[in-house]
Amino acid sequence: MLRSSTLKRTFFRSYIVPSFEHLNKDRGLSGLFSKEGLQSAWFDRAEYYTEKLNSYTANTDEKPLETIIHENANISSKKQIFNYASLLYNLKFSMSSLKGSSLPLPTEKPNRSELLKTPELTLTFGNEPLSMGNERLHQALVQSFGSIVEFRSLLLNSNNAISGDGYTWLVARQFKTADPSAIKFDQLFIVNTYNAGSPFNSNRAGSFKHLQESIKKKTEGFKADKVESAVDAVMYPGTKYFPLLAIDASPKAWLPDYGVFGKQQYLDSVWESIEWKVVENRLPAFETKAFATL
């Protein structure tokens, strides 16, 4: 008697290099990256991280990058999987909210004198969230940081304090209340991650402590108490951070177009290039009392 047997087949898929409609190899990103600059900042790295992630996840089921990060964060034998998933996620996230601007790219790269330049103390900037029609995000930022000026200063100075690869994140704090089923978001924070560090486990990586020390050195007079509040917050179990915006600090992102002394100019250009609507769309529902109309 012949019996038919069913062969169980398992299909594995490899990760493909992420792509965005606004990022094109032939034209760069207006006001931020030249063609060569975008190649270094995005295409070369995205291709490399994807290739490495595929090499370490061969013959495994494809999962979202965020899932891979969460599942492998504390497994030493899966360190490389975590690293490349996190690197790819961070890079993709940071590029997703950049739209470019009408500003011209520098014709000459800044020289050493840029380091001695007196910081501008202007209270107004271009491309502010409210002027772009993002009132809900504006209210959340003012509630958390005091003003858009203070938010911008903390955001860009935090990134400028990173000497190598890393990211500066705007995150929303998610916490559990006495009701286990109730999860709310009450405040926004600035967080630095380093190398392959992830905003999802930044408290375990000591990011807040490192950021606090950097802010004291780099941003004297600004609201470092917001960072101190974040340090206190991570002491409580059940607290998580939801990323809204990321700024790339890697020299690969700014050296080609801005030169050795041009990181501050790069960061100013990043600010002008942020698509605040994308950031606002990521903003979860906050507690009504915390974010009343200003």
Tab-separated table of C-alpha atoms in Angstrom:
chain	number	residue	atom	x	y	z
A	1	MET	CA	0.000	0.000	0.000
A	2	LEU	CA	1.412	3.274	-1.099
A	3	ARG	CA	1.098	6.280	1.171
A	4	SER	CA	1.636	9.771	0.051
A	5	SER	CA	3.902	11.827	2.210
A	6	THR	CA	3.783	15.571	2.546
A	7	LEU	CA	7.121	17.279	2.581
A	8	LYS	CA	7.251	20.203	4.926
A	9	ARG	CA	8.931	23.112	3.261
A	10	THR	CA	10.342	26.065	5.102
A	11	PHE	CA	10.953	29.243	3.175
A	12	PHE	CA	13.486	31.791	4.320
A	13	ARG	CA	13.728	35.294	2.957
A	14	SER	CA	16.633	37.678	3.066
A	15	TYR	CA	16.410	41.327	4.035
A	16	ILE	CA	16.488	43.851	1.230
A	17	VAL	CA	18.125	47.252	1.342
A	18	PRO	CA	15.575	49.851	2.524
A	19	SER	CA	14.590	52.554	0.068
A	20	PHE	CA	12.849	55.914	0.260
A	21	GLU	CA	11.272	57.904	-2.549
A	22	HIS	CA	12.999	61.095	-1.402
A	23	LEU	CA	16.494	59.546	-1.429
A	24	ASN	CA	17.952	59.261	-4.905
A	25	LYS	CA	21.523	58.335	-5.845
A	26	ASP	CA	21.494	60.718	-8.786
A	27	ARG	CA	20.693	63.970	-6.994
A	28	GLY	CA	21.538	63.863	-3.279
A	29	LEU	CA	19.173	65.544	-0.786
A	30	SER	CA	18.624	69.252	-1.358
A	31	GLY	CA	20.079	71.512	1.322
A	32	LEU	CA	21.676	68.663	3.269
A	33	PHE	CA	23.626	66.132	1.193
A	34	SER	CA	25.352	66.278	-2.157
A	35	LYS	CA	25.221	63.220	-4.395
A	36	GLU	CA	28.495	61.982	-2.879
A	37	GLY	CA	27.421	62.943	0.625
A	38	LEU	CA	24.182	60.979	0.399
A	39	GLN	CA	26.070	57.984	-0.960
A	40	SER	CA	28.255	57.983	2.162
A	41	ALA	CA	25.522	58.884	4.647
A	42	TRP	CA	22.862	56.468	3.400
A	43	PHE	CA	23.399	54.142	0.449
A	44	ASP	CA	26.810	52.672	1.338
A	45	ARG	CA	25.872	52.071	4.954
A	46	ALA	CA	22.370	50.731	4.282
A	47	GLU	CA	23.761	48.234	1.788
A	48	TYR	CA	26.558	47.154	4.130
A	49	TYR	CA	24.326	46.760	7.204
A	50	THR	CA	21.778	44.762	5.196
A	51	GLU	CA	24.465	42.486	3.781
A	52	LYS	CA	25.917	41.835	7.246
A	53	LEU	CA	22.490	41.242	8.787
A	54	ASN	CA	21.710	38.679	6.094
A	55	SER	CA	25.008	36.905	6.724
A	56	TYR	CA	24.190	36.491	10.423
A	57	THR	CA	20.515	35.572	9.957
A	58	ALA	CA	20.832	33.050	7.128
A	59	ASN	CA	18.269	30.225	7.325
A	60	THR	CA	16.102	32.046	9.833
A	61	ASP	CA	12.627	33.508	9.527
A	62	GLU	CA	12.441	37.128	8.461
A	63	LYS	CA	11.225	39.413	11.236
A	64	PRO	CA	10.802	43.174	11.614
A	65	LEU	CA	14.009	44.903	12.664
A	66	GLU	CA	12.437	46.117	15.890
A	67	THR	CA	11.506	42.540	16.806
A	68	ILE	CA	15.059	41.342	16.173
A	69	ILE	CA	16.401	44.122	18.386
A	70	HIS	CA	14.089	43.262	21.274
A	71	GLU	CA	14.635	39.506	21.011
A	72	ASN	CA	18.433	39.616	20.845
A	73	ALA	CA	19.339	42.574	23.056
A	74	ASN	CA	20.400	40.432	26.015
A	75	ILE	CA	21.742	37.335	24.236
A	76	SER	CA	25.529	37.488	24.010
A	77	SER	CA	25.683	34.813	21.305
A	78	LYS	CA	23.390	36.950	19.117
A	79	LYS	CA	25.379	40.154	19.564
A	80	GLN	CA	26.161	40.591	15.870
A	81	ILE	CA	22.530	40.050	14.887
A	82	PHE	CA	21.468	42.700	17.381
A	83	ASN	CA	24.212	45.087	16.277
A	84	TYR	CA	23.418	45.044	12.564
A	85	ALA	CA	19.653	45.041	13.068
A	86	SER	CA	20.026	48.046	15.349
A	87	LEU	CA	22.425	49.848	13.006
A	88	LEU	CA	20.062	49.375	10.079
A	89	TYR	CA	16.992	50.372	12.100
A	90	ASN	CA	18.666	53.520	13.452
A	91	LEU	CA	19.919	54.640	10.053
A	92	LYS	CA	16.583	53.974	8.374
A	93	PHE	CA	14.673	55.766	11.135
A	94	SER	CA	16.883	58.853	10.989
A	95	MET	CA	16.604	59.163	7.210
A	96	SER	CA	12.845	58.658	7.167
A	97	SER	CA	12.120	62.111	8.613
A	98	LEU	CA	14.457	64.177	6.412
A	99	LYS	CA	12.880	66.070	3.507
A	100	GLY	CA	15.721	68.369	2.515
A	101	SER	CA	15.520	72.164	2.360
A	102	SER	CA	16.025	75.148	0.086
A	103	LEU	CA	19.312	76.104	1.762
A	104	PRO	CA	22.455	75.886	-0.374
A	105	LEU	CA	25.109	73.317	0.411
A	106	PRO	CA	28.418	74.812	1.607
A	107	THR	CA	30.692	75.792	-1.261
A	108	GLU	CA	33.674	75.761	1.097
A	109	LYS	CA	34.070	73.461	4.065
A	110	PRO	CA	34.399	75.243	7.431
A	111	ASN	CA	37.946	75.595	8.787
A	112	ARG	CA	39.413	75.507	12.283
A	113	SER	CA	38.064	78.965	13.110
A	114	GLU	CA	34.563	77.457	13.161
A	115	LEU	CA	35.422	75.934	16.552
A	116	LEU	CA	36.022	79.414	18.014
A	117	LYS	CA	32.899	80.948	16.539
A	118	THR	CA	30.525	82.547	19.052
A	119	PRO	CA	27.233	80.627	19.111
A	120	GLU	CA	24.242	82.471	17.702
A	121	LEU	CA	21.780	83.492	20.402
A	122	THR	CA	18.818	84.067	18.127
A	123	LEU	CA	15.431	83.029	19.470
A	124	THR	CA	13.933	82.260	16.090
A	125	PHE	CA	14.821	79.611	13.539
A	126	GLY	CA	13.503	78.367	10.259
A	127	ASN	CA	11.484	75.175	9.938
A	128	GLU	CA	9.894	75.257	13.392
A	129	PRO	CA	7.174	72.632	13.992
A	130	LEU	CA	4.419	75.199	14.587
A	131	SER	CA	5.238	77.206	11.461
A	132	MET	CA	4.932	73.962	9.499
A	133	GLY	CA	1.427	73.371	10.893
A	134	ASN	CA	2.292	70.797	13.563
A	135	GLU	CA	0.525	72.308	16.568
A	136	ARG	CA	0.182	69.095	18.583
A	137	LEU	CA	3.912	68.377	18.323
A	138	HIS	CA	4.710	72.002	19.165
A	139	GLN	CA	2.635	71.803	22.343
A	140	ALA	CA	4.310	68.554	23.391
A	141	LEU	CA	7.795	70.002	22.853
A	142	VAL	CA	7.076	73.207	24.770
A	143	GLN	CA	5.499	71.242	27.618
A	144	SER	CA	8.552	68.987	27.877
A	145	PHE	CA	11.450	71.377	27.174
A	146	GLY	CA	10.140	74.850	28.006
A	147	SER	CA	10.437	76.326	24.515
A	148	ILE	CA	11.392	75.387	20.967
A	149	VAL	CA	14.675	77.280	21.425
A	150	GLU	CA	15.598	75.114	24.413
A	151	PHE	CA	14.510	71.961	22.589
A	152	ARG	CA	16.579	72.815	19.517
A	153	SER	CA	19.634	73.684	21.609
A	154	LEU	CA	19.456	70.466	23.622
A	155	LEU	CA	18.792	68.330	20.541
A	156	LEU	CA	21.661	69.674	18.425
A	157	ASN	CA	24.181	70.116	21.254
A	158	SER	CA	23.524	66.575	22.431
A	159	ASN	CA	24.392	65.296	18.966
A	160	ASN	CA	27.435	67.548	18.728
A	161	ALA	CA	28.712	65.942	21.941
A	162	ILE	CA	28.937	62.529	20.232
A	163	SER	CA	32.531	62.179	19.037
A	164	GLY	CA	32.017	59.097	16.864
A	165	ASP	CA	29.088	57.048	15.613
A	166	GLY	CA	25.748	57.368	17.330
A	167	TYR	CA	22.334	59.013	17.240
A	168	THR	CA	20.410	61.627	19.161
A	169	TRP	CA	16.773	60.699	19.672
A	170	LEU	CA	13.595	62.489	20.575
A	171	VAL	CA	11.606	59.916	22.532
A	172	ALA	CA	8.258	59.760	24.299
A	173	ARG	CA	8.192	58.188	27.749
A	174	GLN	CA	5.690	55.358	28.023
A	175	PHE	CA	4.761	54.224	31.508
A	176	LYS	CA	2.374	51.842	33.216
A	177	THR	CA	-0.105	53.206	35.717
A	178	ALA	CA	-1.671	51.469	38.716
A	179	ASP	CA	-4.082	49.941	36.238
A	180	PRO	CA	-2.019	47.216	34.467
A	181	SER	CA	-4.061	47.631	31.306
A	182	ALA	CA	-3.474	51.387	31.104
A	183	ILE	CA	-0.351	52.633	29.334
A	184	LYS	CA	0.194	56.358	28.863
A	185	PHE	CA	2.808	58.751	27.500
A	186	ASP	CA	3.566	61.744	29.685
A	187	GLN	CA	6.735	63.501	28.489
A	188	LEU	CA	9.372	63.814	25.773
A	189	PHE	CA	13.116	63.408	26.301
A	190	ILE	CA	16.391	63.689	24.388
A	191	VAL	CA	18.480	60.498	24.428
A	192	ASN	CA	21.890	59.695	22.943
A	193	THR	CA	22.839	56.201	21.777
A	194	TYR	CA	26.324	55.172	20.733
A	195	ASN	CA	27.553	52.892	17.942
A	196	ALA	CA	24.898	50.138	17.648
A	197	GLY	CA	23.016	51.246	20.765
A	198	SER	CA	19.237	51.174	20.574
A	199	PRO	CA	16.712	53.649	22.018
A	200	PHE	CA	14.652	50.651	23.104
A	201	ASN	CA	17.251	49.595	25.677
A	202	SER	CA	19.160	52.830	26.182
A	203	ASN	CA	18.692	52.686	29.941
A	204	ARG	CA	20.671	49.434	30.092
A	205	ALA	CA	23.423	50.916	27.961
A	206	GLY	CA	23.998	53.856	30.299
A	207	SER	CA	23.001	56.373	27.653
A	208	PHE	CA	21.259	58.741	30.043
A	209	LYS	CA	24.267	58.983	32.351
A	210	HIS	CA	26.611	59.628	29.439
A	211	LEU	CA	24.239	62.194	27.994
A	212	GLN	CA	23.908	64.010	31.309
A	213	GLU	CA	27.684	64.363	31.615
A	214	SER	CA	27.960	65.617	28.031
A	215	ILE	CA	25.178	68.146	28.462
A	216	LYS	CA	26.841	69.644	31.547
A	217	LYS	CA	29.978	70.227	29.488
A	218	LYS	CA	28.422	71.292	26.197
A	219	THR	CA	25.177	73.083	27.069
A	220	GLU	CA	25.795	75.048	30.248
A	221	GLY	CA	22.719	77.084	31.065
A	222	PHE	CA	20.198	74.921	29.223
A	223	LYS	CA	17.603	72.675	30.843
A	224	ALA	CA	19.736	69.712	31.810
A	225	ASP	CA	17.098	68.988	34.454
A	226	LYS	CA	15.099	67.303	31.686
A	227	VAL	CA	17.912	64.814	31.272
A	228	GLU	CA	18.126	64.347	35.031
A	229	SER	CA	14.418	63.575	35.059
A	230	ALA	CA	15.046	60.915	32.444
A	231	VAL	CA	17.766	59.384	34.622
A	232	ASP	CA	15.295	59.176	37.482
A	233	ALA	CA	12.623	57.764	35.197
A	234	VAL	CA	14.617	54.724	34.121
A	235	MET	CA	14.804	53.584	37.720
A	236	TYR	CA	11.146	52.610	37.533
A	237	PRO	CA	10.256	49.277	35.940
A	238	GLY	CA	7.689	49.373	33.161
A	239	THR	CA	9.064	52.595	31.721
A	240	LYS	CA	9.795	52.462	28.003
A	241	TYR	CA	10.762	55.001	25.387
A	242	PHE	CA	9.077	55.392	22.023
A	243	PRO	CA	11.276	56.982	19.295
A	244	LEU	CA	9.925	59.951	17.351
A	245	LEU	CA	13.025	61.427	15.690
A	246	ALA	CA	16.692	60.468	15.273
A	247	ILE	CA	19.690	62.523	14.134
A	248	ASP	CA	22.754	60.720	12.811
A	249	ALA	CA	26.063	61.785	14.413
A	250	SER	CA	28.334	59.563	12.329
A	251	PRO	CA	31.221	61.307	10.533
A	252	LYS	CA	30.113	59.322	7.484
A	253	ALA	CA	27.034	61.554	7.426
A	254	TRP	CA	28.768	64.928	7.515
A	255	LEU	CA	32.466	64.668	6.598
A	256	PRO	CA	32.021	64.483	2.788
A	257	ASP	CA	30.009	67.718	2.536
A	258	TYR	CA	30.952	69.665	5.669
A	259	GLY	CA	34.533	68.655	6.444
A	260	VAL	CA	36.352	68.020	9.711
A	261	PHE	CA	35.153	71.259	11.338
A	262	GLY	CA	31.666	71.347	9.875
A	263	LYS	CA	29.552	69.205	12.171
A	264	GLN	CA	27.680	72.182	13.653
A	265	GLN	CA	26.838	73.431	10.168
A	266	TYR	CA	25.638	69.926	9.301
A	267	LEU	CA	23.376	69.888	12.367
A	268	ASP	CA	21.927	73.295	11.480
A	269	SER	CA	21.160	71.917	8.017
A	270	VAL	CA	19.570	68.801	9.525
A	271	TRP	CA	17.204	70.987	11.552
A	272	GLU	CA	16.122	72.814	8.409
A	273	SER	CA	15.563	69.456	6.671
A	274	ILE	CA	13.346	67.741	9.261
A	275	GLU	CA	9.856	66.789	8.086
A	276	TRP	CA	7.941	67.595	11.280
A	277	LYS	CA	4.718	66.071	9.997
A	278	VAL	CA	6.407	62.651	10.002
A	279	VAL	CA	7.516	63.251	13.598
A	280	GLU	CA	4.063	64.412	14.678
A	281	ASN	CA	2.432	61.375	13.076
A	282	ARG	CA	4.583	59.187	15.341
A	283	LEU	CA	3.529	61.118	18.426
A	284	PRO	CA	1.217	58.927	20.514
A	285	ALA	CA	-1.774	60.171	22.439
A	286	PHE	CA	-0.603	61.963	25.548
A	287	GLU	CA	-2.434	62.343	28.815
A	288	THR	CA	-4.929	65.190	28.350
A	289	LYS	CA	-3.927	67.101	31.484
A	290	ALA	CA	-0.250	67.008	30.588
A	291	PHE	CA	-0.702	68.516	27.154
A	292	ALA	CA	-3.420	71.102	27.444
A	293	THR	CA	-3.599	73.779	24.775
A	294	LEU	CA	-0.985	76.487	25.385
